[in-house]
CSV table of C-alpha atoms and ligand atoms in Angstrom, one decimal:
chain,number,residue,atom,x,y,z
A,30,MET,CA,23.1,19.9,9.5
A,31,ASN,CA,24.8,17.9,6.8
A,32,LEU,CA,24.1,14.3,6.0
A,33,GLU,CA,27.0,13.0,8.1
A,34,GLU,CA,25.9,15.0,11.1
A,35,ILE,CA,22.3,13.8,10.8
A,36,LYS,CA,23.5,10.2,10.4
A,37,ALA,CA,25.6,10.5,13.6
A,38,ILE,CA,22.9,12.0,15.6
A,39,GLU,CA,20.2,9.6,14.4
A,40,ALA,CA,22.4,6.7,15.2
A,41,LYS,CA,22.5,7.8,18.8
A,42,VAL,CA,19.0,9.1,19.4
A,43,LEU,CA,16.6,7.2,17.1
A,44,LEU,CA,15.3,3.7,17.7
A,45,PRO,CA,16.9,1.6,15.1
A,46,THR,CA,13.8,0.7,13.1
A,47,TYR,CA,15.1,1.7,9.7
A,48,GLU,CA,18.3,1.3,7.7
A,49,ARG,CA,18.1,4.4,5.6
A,50,ASN,CA,19.7,5.0,2.2
A,51,PRO,CA,22.5,7.6,2.6
A,52,ILE,CA,20.7,10.4,0.7
A,53,ARG,CA,19.2,13.6,2.0
A,54,PHE,CA,16.4,14.8,-0.2
A,55,VAL,CA,15.6,18.5,0.1
A,56,SER,CA,12.9,19.0,-2.5
A,57,GLY,CA,10.8,17.4,-5.3
A,58,GLU,CA,9.4,18.4,-8.6
A,59,GLY,CA,6.9,16.2,-10.6
A,60,VAL,CA,8.2,12.7,-10.6
A,61,HIS,CA,11.7,13.7,-9.4
A,62,LEU,CA,13.3,14.1,-6.1
A,63,ILE,CA,16.3,16.4,-5.6
A,64,ASP,CA,19.0,15.8,-3.0
A,65,GLU,CA,21.2,18.3,-1.1
A,66,LYS,CA,23.7,18.4,-3.9
A,67,GLY,CA,21.1,19.2,-6.5
A,68,GLU,CA,21.1,15.7,-8.1
A,69,ARG,CA,17.7,14.7,-9.5
A,70,TYR,CA,16.3,11.2,-8.9
A,71,LEU,CA,13.5,9.6,-10.9
A,72,ASP,CA,11.1,8.4,-8.2
A,73,LEU,CA,9.4,5.0,-8.9
A,74,LEU,CA,8.6,4.5,-5.3
A,75,SER,CA,6.7,7.7,-4.3
A,76,GLY,CA,7.3,7.4,-0.6
A,77,ILE,CA,6.1,3.8,-0.7
A,78,GLY,CA,3.0,4.4,-2.7
A,79,VAL,CA,2.0,7.7,-1.2
A,80,ASN,CA,2.9,10.6,-3.4
A,81,ALA,CA,0.4,9.9,-6.2
A,82,LEU,CA,0.5,13.4,-7.6
A,83,GLY,CA,4.3,13.5,-7.4
A,84,TYR,CA,6.1,16.5,-5.8
A,85,GLY,CA,5.1,20.1,-5.7
A,86,HIS,CA,1.6,19.6,-7.3
A,87,PRO,CA,-0.2,23.0,-7.0
A,88,ALA,CA,-3.5,21.3,-6.0
A,89,VAL,CA,-1.8,19.8,-2.9
A,90,GLU,CA,0.2,23.0,-2.1
A,91,ASN,CA,-2.9,25.3,-2.4
A,92,ALA,CA,-5.1,23.0,-0.4
A,93,ILE,CA,-2.5,23.0,2.4
A,94,ALA,CA,-2.0,26.7,2.3
A,95,GLU,CA,-5.7,27.6,2.2
A,96,GLN,CA,-6.9,25.2,4.8
A,97,SER,CA,-3.9,25.8,7.2
A,98,LYS,CA,-4.9,29.4,7.3
A,99,LYS,CA,-8.4,28.5,8.4
A,100,LEU,CA,-8.2,25.4,10.7
A,101,ILE,CA,-5.7,22.6,11.1
A,102,HIS,CA,-7.2,20.5,14.0
A,103,ILE,CA,-10.5,20.6,15.9
A,104,SER,CA,-10.9,16.9,17.2
A,105,ASN,CA,-13.8,14.6,16.5
A,106,LEU,CA,-15.9,16.3,19.1
A,107,PHE,CA,-17.0,19.0,16.7
A,108,PHE,CA,-18.1,19.3,13.1
A,109,HIS,CA,-16.1,20.6,10.1
A,110,GLU,CA,-17.0,20.3,6.5
A,111,GLY,CA,-14.0,18.1,5.4
A,112,GLN,CA,-15.1,14.7,6.7
A,113,ALA,CA,-18.6,14.9,5.3
A,114,GLU,CA,-17.5,15.9,1.8
A,115,LEU,CA,-14.6,13.4,1.8
A,116,ALA,CA,-16.9,10.6,3.0
A,117,LEU,CA,-19.4,11.4,0.4
A,118,ARG,CA,-16.8,11.1,-2.3
A,119,LEU,CA,-15.2,7.9,-0.9
A,120,THR,CA,-18.6,6.1,-0.5
A,121,GLU,CA,-19.5,7.0,-4.0
A,122,MET,CA,-16.2,5.8,-5.4
A,123,SER,CA,-16.2,2.6,-3.4
A,124,GLY,CA,-19.9,1.6,-3.5
A,125,LEU,CA,-19.8,1.4,0.3
A,126,ASP,CA,-22.0,3.3,2.8
A,127,ARG,CA,-19.9,4.8,5.6
A,128,ALA,CA,-16.4,6.0,6.4
A,129,PHE,CA,-14.3,6.2,9.6
A,130,PHE,CA,-11.1,8.3,9.3
A,131,SER,CA,-7.8,7.4,10.8
A,132,ASN,CA,-4.2,8.7,10.6
A,133,SER,CA,-2.5,5.7,8.9
A,134,GLY,CA,-3.0,2.5,7.2
A,135,THR,CA,-2.5,0.3,10.2
A,136,GLU,CA,-5.1,2.3,12.2
A,137,ALA,CA,-7.6,1.9,9.4
A,138,TRP,CA,-6.9,-1.9,9.6
A,139,GLU,CA,-7.3,-2.0,13.4
A,140,ALA,CA,-10.7,-0.2,13.0
A,141,ALA,CA,-11.7,-2.9,10.4
A,142,LEU,CA,-10.7,-5.7,12.8
A,143,LYS,CA,-12.6,-4.2,15.7
A,144,LEU,CA,-15.7,-3.6,13.5
A,145,ALA,CA,-15.6,-7.2,12.4
A,146,ARG,CA,-15.4,-8.5,16.0
A,147,ALA,CA,-18.1,-6.1,17.1
A,148,HIS,CA,-20.3,-7.1,14.1
A,149,ALA,CA,-20.0,-10.8,14.9
A,150,GLY,CA,-21.0,-10.0,18.5
A,151,LEU,CA,-24.0,-8.0,17.3
A,152,LEU,CA,-25.1,-11.0,15.1
A,153,ARG,CA,-24.7,-13.4,18.0
A,154,SER,CA,-26.9,-11.1,20.1
A,155,GLU,CA,-29.5,-11.4,17.4
A,156,GLY,CA,-29.4,-15.2,17.5
A,157,ARG,CA,-26.9,-15.9,14.7
A,158,THR,CA,-24.0,-18.3,15.1
A,159,LEU,CA,-20.7,-16.6,14.4
A,160,GLY,CA,-17.3,-16.9,16.0
A,161,THR,CA,-14.4,-14.5,16.5
A,162,LYS,CA,-11.8,-16.0,14.2
A,163,PHE,CA,-10.1,-14.1,11.4
A,164,LEU,CA,-8.9,-15.9,8.2
A,165,ALA,CA,-5.9,-14.0,6.8
A,166,VAL,CA,-3.9,-15.0,3.7
A,167,GLU,CA,-0.3,-16.2,3.5
A,168,ASN,CA,2.2,-13.4,2.6
A,169,SER,CA,-0.2,-10.7,3.7
A,170,PHE,CA,0.9,-7.4,5.2
A,171,HIS,CA,-1.5,-5.2,7.1
A,172,GLY,CA,0.7,-2.9,9.2
A,173,ARG,CA,2.7,-2.7,12.4
A,174,THR,CA,0.2,-2.3,15.3
A,175,MET,CA,-0.7,-5.4,17.4
A,176,GLY,CA,-3.9,-6.4,15.5
A,177,SER,CA,-2.2,-5.7,12.2
A,178,VAL,CA,0.9,-7.8,12.9
A,179,ALA,CA,-1.3,-10.6,14.2
A,180,THR,CA,-2.9,-10.7,10.7
A,181,THR,CA,0.4,-10.2,8.9
A,182,HIS,CA,1.8,-13.5,7.7
A,183,LYS,CA,5.6,-13.0,7.7
A,184,ALA,CA,7.0,-14.3,11.0
A,185,LYS,CA,9.7,-11.6,11.2
A,186,TYR,CA,7.0,-8.9,11.5
A,187,ARG,CA,4.9,-10.9,14.0
A,188,GLU,CA,6.8,-13.3,16.2
A,189,PRO,CA,9.0,-10.8,18.1
A,190,PHE,CA,5.8,-9.4,19.6
A,191,ASP,CA,4.2,-12.7,20.6
A,192,PRO,CA,1.7,-13.2,22.0
A,193,VAL,CA,-0.2,-11.2,19.5
A,194,MET,CA,-4.0,-11.1,19.1
A,195,PRO,CA,-5.2,-14.7,19.1
A,196,GLY,CA,-7.8,-16.1,16.7
A,197,VAL,CA,-6.0,-15.6,13.4
A,198,GLU,CA,-5.5,-18.5,10.9
A,199,PHE,CA,-3.6,-18.1,7.6
A,200,VAL,CA,-4.9,-19.6,4.3
A,201,LYS,CA,-2.5,-20.5,1.5
A,202,PHE,CA,-2.4,-17.7,-1.1
A,203,ASN,CA,-5.1,-18.2,-3.8
A,204,ASP,CA,-5.7,-21.8,-2.5
A,205,VAL,CA,-9.5,-22.2,-2.7
A,206,ALA,CA,-9.5,-25.7,-1.2
A,207,ASP,CA,-7.5,-24.4,1.8
A,208,LEU,CA,-9.9,-21.5,2.2
A,209,LYS,CA,-12.9,-23.8,2.1
A,210,ALA,CA,-11.3,-26.2,4.5
A,211,LYS,CA,-10.5,-23.5,7.1
A,212,PHE,CA,-13.7,-21.5,6.7
A,213,SER,CA,-16.6,-22.2,9.2
A,214,SER,CA,-19.1,-20.3,11.3
A,215,ASP,CA,-16.2,-19.7,13.7
A,216,VAL,CA,-14.9,-17.1,11.3
A,217,CYS,CA,-16.0,-13.4,11.7
A,218,ALA,CA,-14.1,-12.1,8.7
A,219,VAL,CA,-11.9,-13.1,5.8
A,220,LEU,CA,-9.1,-10.7,5.2
A,221,VAL,CA,-7.6,-10.1,1.8
A,222,GLU,CA,-5.4,-7.7,-0.3
A,223,ALA,CA,-6.8,-7.6,-3.8
A,224,ILE,CA,-3.1,-7.2,-4.8
A,225,GLN,CA,-0.6,-8.2,-2.1
A,226,GLY,CA,1.9,-5.3,-1.8
A,227,GLU,CA,4.7,-6.2,0.6
A,228,GLY,CA,4.0,-9.8,-0.3
A,229,GLY,CA,5.4,-9.2,-3.7
A,230,ILE,CA,2.7,-7.6,-5.9
A,231,ARG,CA,0.6,-10.7,-6.2
A,232,PRO,CA,-3.0,-10.3,-7.4
A,233,VAL,CA,-5.6,-12.4,-5.7
A,234,SER,CA,-7.3,-14.9,-8.1
A,235,ARG,CA,-10.8,-14.3,-9.3
A,236,GLU,CA,-11.9,-17.6,-7.9
A,237,PHE,CA,-10.3,-17.0,-4.5
A,238,ILE,CA,-12.0,-13.7,-3.9
A,239,ALA,CA,-15.3,-14.9,-5.3
A,240,VAL,CA,-15.3,-18.0,-3.0
A,241,ALA,CA,-14.3,-15.8,-0.1
A,242,ARG,CA,-17.3,-13.5,-0.9
A,243,GLU,CA,-19.7,-16.5,-1.2
A,244,LEU,CA,-18.6,-18.2,2.0
A,245,THR,CA,-18.8,-15.0,4.1
A,246,ARG,CA,-22.2,-14.1,2.7
A,247,GLU,CA,-23.6,-17.4,3.7
A,248,THR,CA,-22.7,-17.1,7.4
A,249,GLY,CA,-22.8,-13.3,7.9
A,250,ALA,CA,-19.1,-13.0,8.3
A,251,LEU,CA,-17.4,-10.0,6.6
A,252,LEU,CA,-15.1,-9.8,3.6
A,253,ILE,CA,-12.5,-7.2,4.4
A,254,CYS,CA,-10.2,-5.9,1.7
A,255,ASP,CA,-7.0,-4.0,2.5
A,256,GLU,CA,-6.6,-1.4,-0.3
A,257,ILE,CA,-4.0,0.7,1.6
A,258,GLN,CA,-1.4,0.1,-1.1
A,259,ALA,CA,-3.5,-0.8,-4.1
A,260,GLY,CA,-6.4,1.6,-3.6
A,261,LEU,CA,-7.3,5.1,-4.7
A,262,GLY,CA,-6.3,4.8,-8.4
A,263,ARG,CA,-3.0,3.0,-8.3
A,264,THR,CA,-4.3,0.1,-10.4
A,265,GLY,CA,-6.2,2.3,-12.8
A,266,LYS,CA,-9.5,1.9,-11.0
A,267,TRP,CA,-10.4,3.7,-7.7
A,268,PHE,CA,-10.1,0.3,-5.9
A,269,ALA,CA,-8.3,-2.8,-7.0
A,270,TYR,CA,-11.3,-5.0,-6.0
A,271,GLN,CA,-13.2,-3.2,-8.7
A,272,HIS,CA,-11.2,-5.3,-11.2
A,273,TYR,CA,-13.0,-8.2,-9.7
A,274,ASP,CA,-16.8,-8.7,-9.6
A,275,VAL,CA,-17.1,-8.3,-5.8
A,276,ARG,CA,-17.9,-5.7,-3.3
A,277,PRO,CA,-16.2,-6.3,0.1
A,278,ASP,CA,-18.0,-5.3,3.4
A,279,ILE,CA,-15.1,-3.3,4.6
A,280,VAL,CA,-12.3,-1.6,2.7
A,281,THR,CA,-9.2,0.1,4.2
A,282,ILE,CA,-7.3,2.9,2.4
A,283,ALA,CA,-4.5,5.3,3.4
A,284,LYS,CA,-1.2,5.9,1.5
A,285,PRO,CA,-2.1,8.3,-1.3
A,286,LEU,CA,-5.3,9.6,0.2
A,287,ALA,CA,-4.1,13.0,1.5
A,288,GLY,CA,-1.2,13.8,-0.9
A,289,GLY,CA,1.5,12.9,1.7
A,290,LEU,CA,-0.3,14.1,4.9
A,291,PRO,CA,-1.2,11.2,7.2
A,292,LEU,CA,-4.8,10.1,6.6
A,293,GLY,CA,-6.4,6.7,6.4
A,294,ALA,CA,-10.0,5.5,6.2
A,295,MET,CA,-12.1,2.4,6.8
A,296,LEU,CA,-15.1,2.2,4.5
A,297,SER,CA,-18.0,-0.1,5.4
A,298,THR,CA,-21.4,-1.3,4.5
A,299,GLU,CA,-24.4,0.0,6.4
A,300,GLU,CA,-24.8,-3.6,7.8
A,301,ALA,CA,-21.3,-3.8,9.3
A,302,ALA,CA,-21.5,-0.2,10.5
A,303,ARG,CA,-24.5,-1.1,12.7
A,304,ALA,CA,-22.0,-2.6,15.2
A,305,PHE,CA,-20.3,0.7,16.1
A,306,HIS,CA,-21.9,3.3,18.3
A,307,PRO,CA,-20.5,6.4,19.9
A,308,GLY,CA,-17.6,5.7,22.2
A,309,MET,CA,-16.7,2.3,20.8
A,310,HIS,CA,-13.9,3.6,18.6
A,311,GLY,CA,-12.2,6.9,18.0
A,312,THR,CA,-9.1,8.9,17.3
A,313,THR,CA,-7.8,12.4,18.3
A,314,PHE,CA,-6.3,13.4,15.0
A,315,GLY,CA,-8.0,11.2,12.4
A,316,GLY,CA,-9.9,13.0,9.7
A,317,GLY,CA,-8.7,16.5,10.7
A,318,PRO,CA,-9.7,19.5,8.6
A,319,LEU,CA,-6.3,19.9,7.0
A,320,ALA,CA,-5.8,16.2,5.9
A,321,CYS,CA,-9.4,16.1,4.7
A,322,ALA,CA,-9.1,19.3,2.6
A,323,VAL,CA,-6.0,17.9,0.9
A,324,ALA,CA,-7.6,14.5,0.3
A,325,ILE,CA,-10.5,16.2,-1.4
A,326,ALA,CA,-8.1,18.2,-3.6
A,327,VAL,CA,-6.2,14.9,-4.4
A,328,ILE,CA,-9.3,13.1,-5.5
A,329,GLU,CA,-10.5,16.1,-7.5
A,330,THR,CA,-7.1,16.3,-9.2
A,331,ILE,CA,-7.1,12.6,-10.1
A,332,GLU,CA,-10.6,13.2,-11.7
A,333,LYS,CA,-9.7,16.5,-13.4
A,334,GLU,CA,-6.4,15.2,-14.9
A,335,ARG,CA,-8.0,11.9,-15.8
A,336,LEU,CA,-5.2,10.1,-14.0
A,337,LEU,CA,-7.1,6.8,-13.7
A,338,ASP,CA,-6.9,6.5,-17.5
A,339,HIS,CA,-3.3,7.8,-17.5
A,340,VAL,CA,-2.3,5.1,-14.9
A,341,THR,CA,-3.9,2.4,-17.1
A,342,LEU,CA,-2.1,3.7,-20.2
A,343,VAL,CA,1.3,4.2,-18.7
A,344,GLY,CA,1.0,1.1,-16.5
A,345,THR,CA,0.1,-1.1,-19.5
A,346,TYR,CA,3.1,0.3,-21.3
A,347,PHE,CA,5.4,-0.2,-18.3
A,348,HIS,CA,4.1,-3.8,-17.9
A,349,ALA,CA,4.7,-4.5,-21.6
A,350,MET,CA,8.3,-3.1,-21.4
A,351,LEU,CA,9.0,-5.2,-18.3
A,352,ASN,CA,7.7,-8.2,-20.2
A,353,GLN,CA,10.0,-7.4,-23.1
A,354,LEU,CA,12.9,-7.1,-20.7
A,355,ALA,CA,12.0,-10.5,-19.2
A,356,GLU,CA,12.3,-12.0,-22.7
A,357,LYS,CA,15.8,-10.7,-23.0
A,358,HIS,CA,16.9,-11.4,-19.4
A,359,PRO,CA,16.2,-14.9,-18.0
A,360,ALA,CA,17.0,-13.5,-14.6
A,361,ILE,CA,13.5,-12.0,-14.6
A,362,VAL,CA,11.3,-14.9,-13.7
A,363,ASP,CA,8.0,-13.1,-13.5
A,364,VAL,CA,6.3,-9.7,-14.2
A,365,ARG,CA,3.2,-8.9,-12.2
A,366,GLY,CA,0.8,-6.2,-11.2
A,367,MET,CA,-1.9,-3.8,-12.5
A,368,GLY,CA,-1.7,-0.2,-13.4
A,369,LEU,CA,1.2,1.5,-11.7
A,370,MET,CA,1.6,-1.3,-9.0
A,371,LEU,CA,4.1,-3.5,-10.8
A,372,ALA,CA,6.8,-6.0,-10.0
A,373,ALA,CA,9.6,-7.8,-11.8
A,374,GLU,CA,10.6,-10.9,-9.8
A,375,LEU,CA,14.3,-12.0,-10.2
A,376,ASP,CA,15.7,-15.4,-9.8
A,377,SER,CA,17.9,-14.5,-6.8
A,378,ALA,CA,17.7,-12.2,-3.8
A,379,GLU,CA,21.3,-11.2,-4.3
A,380,LEU,CA,20.6,-10.0,-7.8
A,381,ALA,CA,17.5,-8.1,-6.7
A,382,LYS,CA,19.5,-6.4,-4.0
A,383,GLN,CA,22.2,-5.4,-6.5
A,384,VAL,CA,19.8,-4.2,-9.1
A,385,ALA,CA,18.0,-2.0,-6.6
A,386,ALA,CA,21.3,-0.6,-5.4
A,387,GLU,CA,22.6,0.1,-8.9
A,388,MET,CA,19.3,1.8,-9.9
A,389,LEU,CA,19.9,4.1,-7.0
A,390,GLU,CA,23.4,4.8,-8.3
A,391,LYS,CA,21.8,5.7,-11.6
A,392,ARG,CA,19.4,8.0,-9.6
A,393,ILE,CA,16.3,5.9,-10.0
A,394,LEU,CA,14.4,5.0,-6.8
A,395,ILE,CA,12.9,1.5,-6.7
A,396,ASN,CA,12.4,-0.9,-3.9
A,397,ARG,CA,12.9,-4.6,-3.3
A,398,THR,CA,10.2,-6.5,-1.5
A,399,SER,CA,9.9,-10.2,-0.6
A,400,GLU,CA,13.6,-10.7,-1.2
A,401,THR,CA,13.5,-11.3,-4.9
A,402,VAL,CA,10.9,-8.8,-6.1
A,403,LEU,CA,11.7,-5.4,-7.7
A,404,ARG,CA,8.7,-3.2,-6.9
A,405,PHE,CA,7.5,-0.2,-8.8
A,406,LEU,CA,5.0,2.2,-7.2
A,407,PRO,CA,5.6,5.5,-9.1
A,408,PRO,CA,3.5,8.6,-8.9
A,409,PHE,CA,0.4,8.5,-11.1
A,410,ILE,CA,1.8,11.3,-13.2
A,411,LEU,CA,4.7,9.1,-14.5
A,412,GLY,CA,5.3,9.5,-18.3
A,413,LYS,CA,6.2,7.0,-20.9
A,414,ASP,CA,9.6,8.7,-21.3
A,415,ASP,CA,10.2,8.0,-17.6
A,416,VAL,CA,9.4,4.4,-18.1
A,417,ASP,CA,11.8,4.2,-21.1
A,418,HIS,CA,14.5,5.7,-18.9
A,419,ALA,CA,13.9,3.2,-16.1
A,420,ILE,CA,13.8,0.2,-18.5
A,421,ALA,CA,17.0,1.3,-20.2
A,422,ALA,CA,18.7,1.5,-16.8
A,423,LEU,CA,17.4,-1.9,-15.8
A,424,ASP,CA,18.5,-3.4,-19.1
A,425,SER,CA,22.0,-2.2,-18.7
A,426,ILE,CA,22.3,-3.3,-15.1
A,427,LEU,CA,20.9,-6.7,-15.8
A,428,SER,CA,23.2,-7.1,-18.9
A,429,ALA,CA,26.2,-6.2,-16.9
A,430,HIS,CA,25.4,-8.3,-13.9
A,431,ALA,CA,23.4,-11.3,-14.9
A,432,PRO,CA,26.3,-13.5,-16.0
A,433,GLU,CA,28.3,-12.5,-12.9
A,434,ILE,CA,25.5,-13.4,-10.6
A,435,ALA,CA,24.7,-16.6,-12.4
A,436,GLY,CA,28.3,-17.7,-11.9
A,437,VAL,CA,29.6,-19.2,-8.7
A,438,ALA,CA,31.2,-16.0,-7.4
A,439,SER,CA,29.0,-13.1,-6.5
A,440,THR,CA,30.1,-9.5,-6.0
A,441,PRO,CA,30.2,-8.0,-2.6
A,442,GLU,CA,27.2,-6.0,-1.5
A,443,LYS,CA,27.0,-2.5,-2.8
A,444,GLN,CA,27.6,0.3,-0.3
A,445,MET,CA,24.5,2.3,-1.4
A,446,GLY,CA,22.1,-0.2,0.1
A,447,GLY,CA,19.3,0.6,-2.3
A,448,GLY,CA,18.0,-2.9,-2.1
A,449,LYS,CA,17.1,-2.6,1.5
A,450,GLN,CA,13.6,-3.8,2.2
A,451,ILE,CA,11.4,-1.1,3.4
A,452,GLY,CA,7.7,-0.8,3.8
B,522,PLP,C1,-1.5,-3.4,2.3
B,522,PLP,C2,-1.0,-2.6,3.4
B,522,PLP,N1,-1.7,-2.6,4.6
B,522,PLP,C3,-1.4,-1.8,5.6
B,522,PLP,C4,-0.2,-1.1,5.6
B,522,PLP,C5,0.2,-0.2,6.8
B,522,PLP,O1,0.0,1.1,6.5
B,522,PLP,P1,0.8,2.2,7.4
B,522,PLP,O2,2.2,2.0,7.2
B,522,PLP,O3,0.2,3.5,6.9
B,522,PLP,O4,0.3,2.0,8.8
B,522,PLP,C6,0.6,-1.1,4.5
B,522,PLP,C7,1.9,-0.4,4.4
B,522,PLP,O5,2.8,-0.6,3.6
B,522,PLP,C8,0.2,-1.9,3.3
B,522,PLP,O6,0.9,-1.9,2.2
């Protein structure tokens, strides 16, 4: 089927949840994707933060080939060696004690919410005073299932599905006074992203996360950190919270964990884990032998190729180059992020949309989030030359369009639609 045929069929038989860009990718190599016409695209999005090792990495291919010959699925009713080995690695990397494996980010988050409620119930049964309320943060994004949307701030993700899970209150982003005012013994958990992803690559402040840690410790409530986008090396450390001097009680991860195969995990302290016992939570597919084998290979490769250092190095360079660009182009109002989780915020949504679309025309994939924010989530193997290429493209697009956008008349939307918000 060619692209036009696929589009026509999808328009009839798929639920309309995505407005796709009109490109059919057929293969990938390193940091590049290749479409059906053989055109190469520099990928600064990596399947929304998933393809950390890029495309065609032999470690991923070999792990898939070898494990798929042995065993793909067995269910969680039997043992296989993958979960034990992967959990050992993740607990060591995170400083947490236990792991539960899921298939996706949102499922890891649901597990975290359930564990927090169950833990509060356990504490109540032991005579402590603890309620069932969650404190989430404005501009948060935690996924698309019902608990996740209930704790996701943007109304457009949540309100069409009302009534969602009750008992969630939102605290203003990085507003310590608001956090203190809304916190009480009614709260069973405070929910944060160390760096908000969909919310526009916004790092939590040291003070906010430290106060959240202190308040929760006092009452026995849990601090839950969503590392689904920021975790597993993207910021130059295994976990973004490791840039701060805190250890959460629960951490969720997913996107890059299994090299593109679906796998998520909830990591927790021994204390929180006391609240779960057999039968309380589960999954048919989560933590299967194939996904776990690939995840172990991904983690080993990140270690062997010293990719955390590489992410820091190239991320620092990328950040500096974006700052330079911001000096030249007043349309860039802020540059944010850590490692290879970066953003350039523009002064208008219209311009951000156009820039993303024109980057796609120049065969560079980026993404726009929170209307005005250009988001960069490239594979960890990105090189400085790739950064230079992207910066030069951004420079020429901003030079060509900034005056036009700043004027009264704006150009019609580009056909390519590269600025569509996805995530
Ligand atoms: C911070 C965060 N949490 C949760 C999710 C949901 O993950 P998934 O799409 O795998 O369910 C995402 C996805 O973008 C995310 O960025």
